[in-house]
Amino acid sequence: MDSMRIGVLGTGIVGRTIGTKLVALGHEAIMGARSPDNETARAWAKENGARSGTFAEAAAFGSMVFNCTNGMASLAALDMAGAGNLEGKVLVDLSNPLDFSQGFPPTLSVSNTDSLGEAIQRAHPGARVVKTLNTMNCGVMVDPGRVPGRHSVFVSGNDAAAKQEVSDLLRAFGWRDIIDLGDIGTARGPEMILPLWLRLMRTLGHADFNFAVMRAENADDES
Amino acid sequence: MDSMRIGVLGTGIVGRTIGTKLVALGHEAIMGARSPDNETARAWAKENGARSGTFAEAAAFGSMVFNCTNGMASLAALDMAGAGNLEGKVLVDLSNPLDFSQGFPPTLSVSNTDSLGEAIQRAHPGARVVKTLNTMNCGVMVDPGRVPGRHSVFVSGNDAAAKQEVSDLLRAFGWRDIIDLGDIGTARGPEMILPLWLRLMRTLGHADFNFAVMRAENADDES
């Protein structure tokens, strides 16, 4: 896989984990934050021989942009990134609209008749949004082998070529069972799995698990 | 497992499939319908050497009652079954509040901040509601071996003994990975997985699949 220029929006554990994996795979990454002097982004950049900057700088740099911001703040962060900087870009949306304001369990701030993936696509019609990787812990996102057996990751988006690019990257992360659900409207399904995911995390006492879609088609094909 | 008296509410494919399996396992079942002369229920009863009757008759008969009615009509059906007939009973809720009035994909008539399982428990505080089996096709519910590998079924409910009784029955159906999510409030998770399930059915082109919660704890323990 050729080296790509990738903007990573968000300095939380998801952004840092994704950014580190992308650099390890030989891609050029800029971590974008609200402020150009975000200490977490600077420390991550220093440690990974990468760069940091604003959301806008990271988005402008990347041919692919990862939205790793908190789902409740993603639309605002992408506004700051700038529609022009996202135009024509593959925008990989990993976020979940989890509202923890009433404690655990959180609710979804958008669900059922809409999804955050769709809202992001509407807000940035020129971006090629692909929803993926939002259904597992970030450690599993970049290292599916942490969870035994063959398990699944979903992709949703309107642009087939964008989904192909993202799927190639997912394979580089180690994913084998990549399920294309359809257009960005199908992001509702993976986003609405979060309440079950969060309960399972509490029940199991850890986050090293993932959903697998078990079916005859892939039964003999070990990951 | 001792023979039980079980009321099966609902004459659709879910009710008939569950009822047939219960009879095959040696339980006594009455299929309940809105009307005492429902032709589908009568035909099922004749074919299975079982009985049919009203919702109220089926609920009164059972020590365990399966709600296999359409989720949009479940609260009304359980009203007809009668609170007194459900008092103290294990009420196994398989229903999903799928609203197809706007076509495919359906939305959930209740979700996110509530669930149908919780609504049923609130409407029938004397019943011991256990939400389960709502996350797969009815053919898989009673024959998990239709799907290869080890895959999962969830139980949610406030009454530990009721969940134990239901889990024993699930094991008799062939289930091995039975995950107790917690109280009836946790039913939101499995109900909200339906939008993803429905998309997967369309993507895969069949319903012989199921979710597995892959994790180290059960990796070496084949079903």
mmCIF file of N, CA and C in Angstrom, chain B residues 141-196:
data_model
loop_
_atom_site.group_PDB
_atom_site.id
_atom_site.type_symbol
_atom_site.label_atom_id
_atom_site.label_comp_id
_atom_site.label_asym_id
_atom_site.label_seq_id
_atom_site.Cartn_x
_atom_site.Cartn_y
_atom_site.Cartn_z
ATOM 1 N N MET B 141 -33.351 -19.134 16.420
ATOM 2 C CA MET B 141 -33.720 -19.137 17.849
ATOM 3 C C MET B 141 -33.818 -20.553 18.404
ATOM 4 N N VAL B 142 -34.507 -21.431 17.656
ATOM 5 C CA VAL B 142 -34.786 -22.775 18.170
ATOM 6 C C VAL B 142 -33.804 -23.815 17.656
ATOM 7 N N ASP B 143 -32.852 -23.376 16.810
ATOM 8 C CA ASP B 143 -31.872 -24.305 16.248
ATOM 9 C C ASP B 143 -30.589 -23.539 15.947
ATOM 10 N N PRO B 144 -29.866 -23.132 16.999
ATOM 11 C CA PRO B 144 -28.672 -22.301 16.785
ATOM 12 C C PRO B 144 -27.639 -22.974 15.895
ATOM 13 N N GLY B 145 -27.686 -24.297 15.764
ATOM 14 C CA GLY B 145 -26.754 -25.012 14.903
ATOM 15 C C GLY B 145 -26.918 -24.680 13.418
ATOM 16 N N ARG B 146 -28.026 -23.994 13.054
ATOM 17 C CA ARG B 146 -28.166 -23.541 11.662
ATOM 18 C C ARG B 146 -27.060 -22.579 11.286
ATOM 19 N N VAL B 147 -26.496 -21.905 12.284
ATOM 20 C CA VAL B 147 -25.403 -20.951 12.055
ATOM 21 C C VAL B 147 -24.123 -21.581 12.579
ATOM 22 N N PRO B 148 -23.062 -21.615 11.764
ATOM 23 C CA PRO B 148 -21.830 -22.278 12.198
ATOM 24 C C PRO B 148 -21.129 -21.514 13.324
ATOM 25 N N GLY B 149 -20.368 -22.249 14.112
ATOM 26 C CA GLY B 149 -19.544 -21.618 15.142
ATOM 27 C C GLY B 149 -20.328 -21.325 16.402
ATOM 28 N N ARG B 150 -19.624 -20.665 17.318
ATOM 29 C CA ARG B 150 -20.220 -20.327 18.597
ATOM 30 C C ARG B 150 -20.739 -18.906 18.493
ATOM 31 N N HIS B 151 -22.035 -18.731 18.707
ATOM 32 C CA HIS B 151 -22.602 -17.388 18.641
ATOM 33 C C HIS B 151 -23.511 -17.167 19.831
ATOM 34 N N SER B 152 -24.006 -15.967 19.963
ATOM 35 C CA SER B 152 -24.463 -15.516 21.279
ATOM 36 C C SER B 152 -25.952 -15.201 21.331
ATOM 37 N N VAL B 153 -26.506 -15.387 22.520
ATOM 38 C CA VAL B 153 -27.867 -14.937 22.809
ATOM 39 C C VAL B 153 -27.810 -14.172 24.132
ATOM 40 N N PHE B 154 -28.619 -13.135 24.229
ATOM 41 C CA PHE B 154 -28.593 -12.259 25.396
ATOM 42 C C PHE B 154 -29.840 -12.475 26.250
ATOM 43 N N VAL B 155 -29.698 -12.291 27.554
ATOM 44 C CA VAL B 155 -30.867 -12.248 28.438
ATOM 45 C C VAL B 155 -30.782 -10.991 29.297
ATOM 46 N N SER B 156 -31.933 -10.352 29.463
ATOM 47 C CA SER B 156 -32.053 -9.156 30.305
ATOM 48 C C SER B 156 -33.287 -9.316 31.177
ATOM 49 N N GLY B 157 -33.174 -8.995 32.459
ATOM 50 C CA GLY B 157 -34.342 -9.083 33.325
ATOM 51 C C GLY B 157 -33.986 -8.771 34.763
ATOM 52 N N ASN B 158 -35.001 -8.416 35.527
ATOM 53 C CA ASN B 158 -34.782 -8.021 36.920
ATOM 54 C C ASN B 158 -34.747 -9.213 37.875
ATOM 55 N N ASP B 159 -35.265 -10.375 37.432
ATOM 56 C CA ASP B 159 -35.457 -11.523 38.323
ATOM 57 C C ASP B 159 -34.455 -12.620 37.956
ATOM 58 N N ALA B 160 -33.494 -12.836 38.866
ATOM 59 C CA ALA B 160 -32.403 -13.778 38.575
ATOM 60 C C ALA B 160 -32.933 -15.192 38.366
ATOM 61 N N ALA B 161 -33.911 -15.604 39.162
ATOM 62 C CA ALA B 161 -34.445 -16.968 39.024
ATOM 63 C C ALA B 161 -35.162 -17.130 37.692
ATOM 64 N N ALA B 162 -35.853 -16.089 37.269
ATOM 65 C CA ALA B 162 -36.539 -16.142 35.972
ATOM 66 C C ALA B 162 -35.514 -16.262 34.846
ATOM 67 N N LYS B 163 -34.427 -15.498 34.956
ATOM 68 C CA LYS B 163 -33.384 -15.588 33.919
ATOM 69 C C LYS B 163 -32.761 -16.978 33.902
ATOM 70 N N GLN B 164 -32.634 -17.594 35.084
ATOM 71 C CA GLN B 164 -32.082 -18.938 35.158
ATOM 72 C C GLN B 164 -33.005 -19.939 34.466
ATOM 73 N N GLU B 165 -34.295 -19.839 34.723
ATOM 74 C CA GLU B 165 -35.269 -20.742 34.075
ATOM 75 C C GLU B 165 -35.227 -20.598 32.567
ATOM 76 N N VAL B 166 -35.154 -19.341 32.118
ATOM 77 C CA VAL B 166 -35.122 -19.093 30.681
ATOM 78 C C VAL B 166 -33.807 -19.611 30.092
ATOM 79 N N SER B 167 -32.718 -19.417 30.813
ATOM 80 C CA SER B 167 -31.421 -19.892 30.323
ATOM 81 C C SER B 167 -31.410 -21.415 30.209
ATOM 82 N N ASP B 168 -32.055 -22.093 31.151
ATOM 83 C CA ASP B 168 -32.148 -23.559 31.066
ATOM 84 C C ASP B 168 -32.888 -23.969 29.794
ATOM 85 N N LEU B 169 -33.956 -23.241 29.497
ATOM 86 C CA LEU B 169 -34.714 -23.540 28.285
ATOM 87 C C LEU B 169 -33.878 -23.235 27.036
ATOM 88 N N LEU B 170 -33.115 -22.126 27.087
ATOM 89 C CA LEU B 170 -32.251 -21.795 25.942
ATOM 90 C C LEU B 170 -31.223 -22.899 25.710
ATOM 91 N N ARG B 171 -30.680 -23.439 26.780
ATOM 92 C CA ARG B 171 -29.726 -24.546 26.625
ATOM 93 C C ARG B 171 -30.411 -25.743 25.978
ATOM 94 N N ALA B 172 -31.664 -25.971 26.344
ATOM 95 C CA ALA B 172 -32.409 -27.072 25.714
ATOM 96 C C ALA B 172 -32.633 -26.799 24.221
ATOM 97 N N PHE B 173 -32.721 -25.539 23.855
ATOM 98 C CA PHE B 173 -32.829 -25.171 22.432
ATOM 99 C C PHE B 173 -31.497 -25.402 21.702
ATOM 100 N N GLY B 174 -30.402 -25.507 22.463
ATOM 101 C CA GLY B 174 -29.088 -25.706 21.848
ATOM 102 C C GLY B 174 -28.118 -24.548 22.060
ATOM 103 N N TRP B 175 -28.530 -23.551 22.818
ATOM 104 C CA TRP B 175 -27.657 -22.390 23.020
ATOM 105 C C TRP B 175 -26.565 -22.688 24.031
ATOM 106 N N ARG B 176 -25.368 -22.195 23.762
ATOM 107 C CA ARG B 176 -24.245 -22.359 24.682
ATOM 108 C C ARG B 176 -23.741 -21.007 25.196
ATOM 109 N N ASP B 177 -23.668 -20.010 24.316
ATOM 110 C CA ASP B 177 -23.135 -18.715 24.755
ATOM 111 C C ASP B 177 -24.293 -17.787 25.118
ATOM 112 N N ILE B 178 -24.752 -17.923 26.363
ATOM 113 C CA ILE B 178 -25.895 -17.160 26.873
ATOM 114 C C ILE B 178 -25.335 -16.054 27.761
ATOM 115 N N ILE B 179 -25.526 -14.801 27.356
ATOM 116 C CA ILE B 179 -24.907 -13.682 28.064
ATOM 117 C C ILE B 179 -25.966 -12.900 28.828
ATOM 118 N N ASP B 180 -25.838 -12.905 30.158
ATOM 119 C CA ASP B 180 -26.751 -12.145 31.023
ATOM 120 C C ASP B 180 -26.265 -10.697 31.083
ATOM 121 N N LEU B 181 -27.018 -9.807 30.466
ATOM 122 C CA LEU B 181 -26.595 -8.400 30.390
ATOM 123 C C LEU B 181 -26.918 -7.622 31.656
ATOM 124 N N GLY B 182 -27.877 -8.115 32.442
ATOM 125 C CA GLY B 182 -28.269 -7.385 33.651
ATOM 126 C C GLY B 182 -29.769 -7.192 33.716
ATOM 127 N N ASP B 183 -30.195 -6.088 34.293
ATOM 128 C CA ASP B 183 -31.620 -5.865 34.527
ATOM 129 C C ASP B 183 -32.370 -5.577 33.221
ATOM 130 N N ILE B 184 -33.669 -5.396 33.324
ATOM 131 C CA ILE B 184 -34.482 -5.249 32.115
ATOM 132 C C ILE B 184 -34.105 -3.975 31.337
ATOM 133 N N GLY B 185 -33.503 -3.017 32.014
ATOM 134 C CA GLY B 185 -33.033 -1.819 31.316
ATOM 135 C C GLY B 185 -32.004 -2.129 30.243
ATOM 136 N N THR B 186 -31.317 -3.236 30.393
ATOM 137 C CA THR B 186 -30.302 -3.611 29.401
ATOM 138 C C THR B 186 -30.921 -4.137 28.113
ATOM 139 N N ALA B 187 -32.250 -4.311 28.102
ATOM 140 C CA ALA B 187 -32.925 -4.744 26.866
ATOM 141 C C ALA B 187 -32.762 -3.717 25.751
ATOM 142 N N ARG B 188 -32.442 -2.478 26.104
ATOM 143 C CA ARG B 188 -32.239 -1.467 25.055
ATOM 144 C C ARG B 188 -31.163 -1.897 24.064
ATOM 145 N N GLY B 189 -30.106 -2.500 24.568
ATOM 146 C CA GLY B 189 -28.997 -2.898 23.703
ATOM 147 C C GLY B 189 -29.421 -3.901 22.638
ATOM 148 N N PRO B 190 -29.943 -5.063 23.048
ATOM 149 C CA PRO B 190 -30.370 -6.041 22.046
ATOM 150 C C PRO B 190 -31.489 -5.516 21.135
ATOM 151 N N GLU B 191 -32.382 -4.691 21.648
ATOM 152 C CA GLU B 191 -33.422 -4.153 20.749
ATOM 153 C C GLU B 191 -32.816 -3.203 19.712
ATOM 154 N N MET B 192 -31.804 -2.446 20.124
ATOM 155 C CA MET B 192 -31.217 -1.467 19.197
ATOM 156 C C MET B 192 -30.249 -2.097 18.182
ATOM 157 N N ILE B 193 -30.009 -3.397 18.334
ATOM 158 C CA ILE B 193 -29.185 -4.085 17.349
ATOM 159 C C ILE B 193 -30.005 -4.422 16.095
ATOM 160 N N LEU B 194 -31.318 -4.297 16.176
ATOM 161 C CA LEU B 194 -32.172 -4.702 15.050
ATOM 162 C C LEU B 194 -31.896 -3.959 13.747
ATOM 163 N N PRO B 195 -31.673 -2.636 13.791
ATOM 164 C CA PRO B 195 -31.361 -1.969 12.519
ATOM 165 C C PRO B 195 -30.138 -2.576 11.821
ATOM 166 N N LEU B 196 -29.116 -2.936 12.577
ATOM 167 C CA LEU B 196 -27.948 -3.583 11.969
ATOM 168 C C LEU B 196 -28.322 -4.974 11.460
#
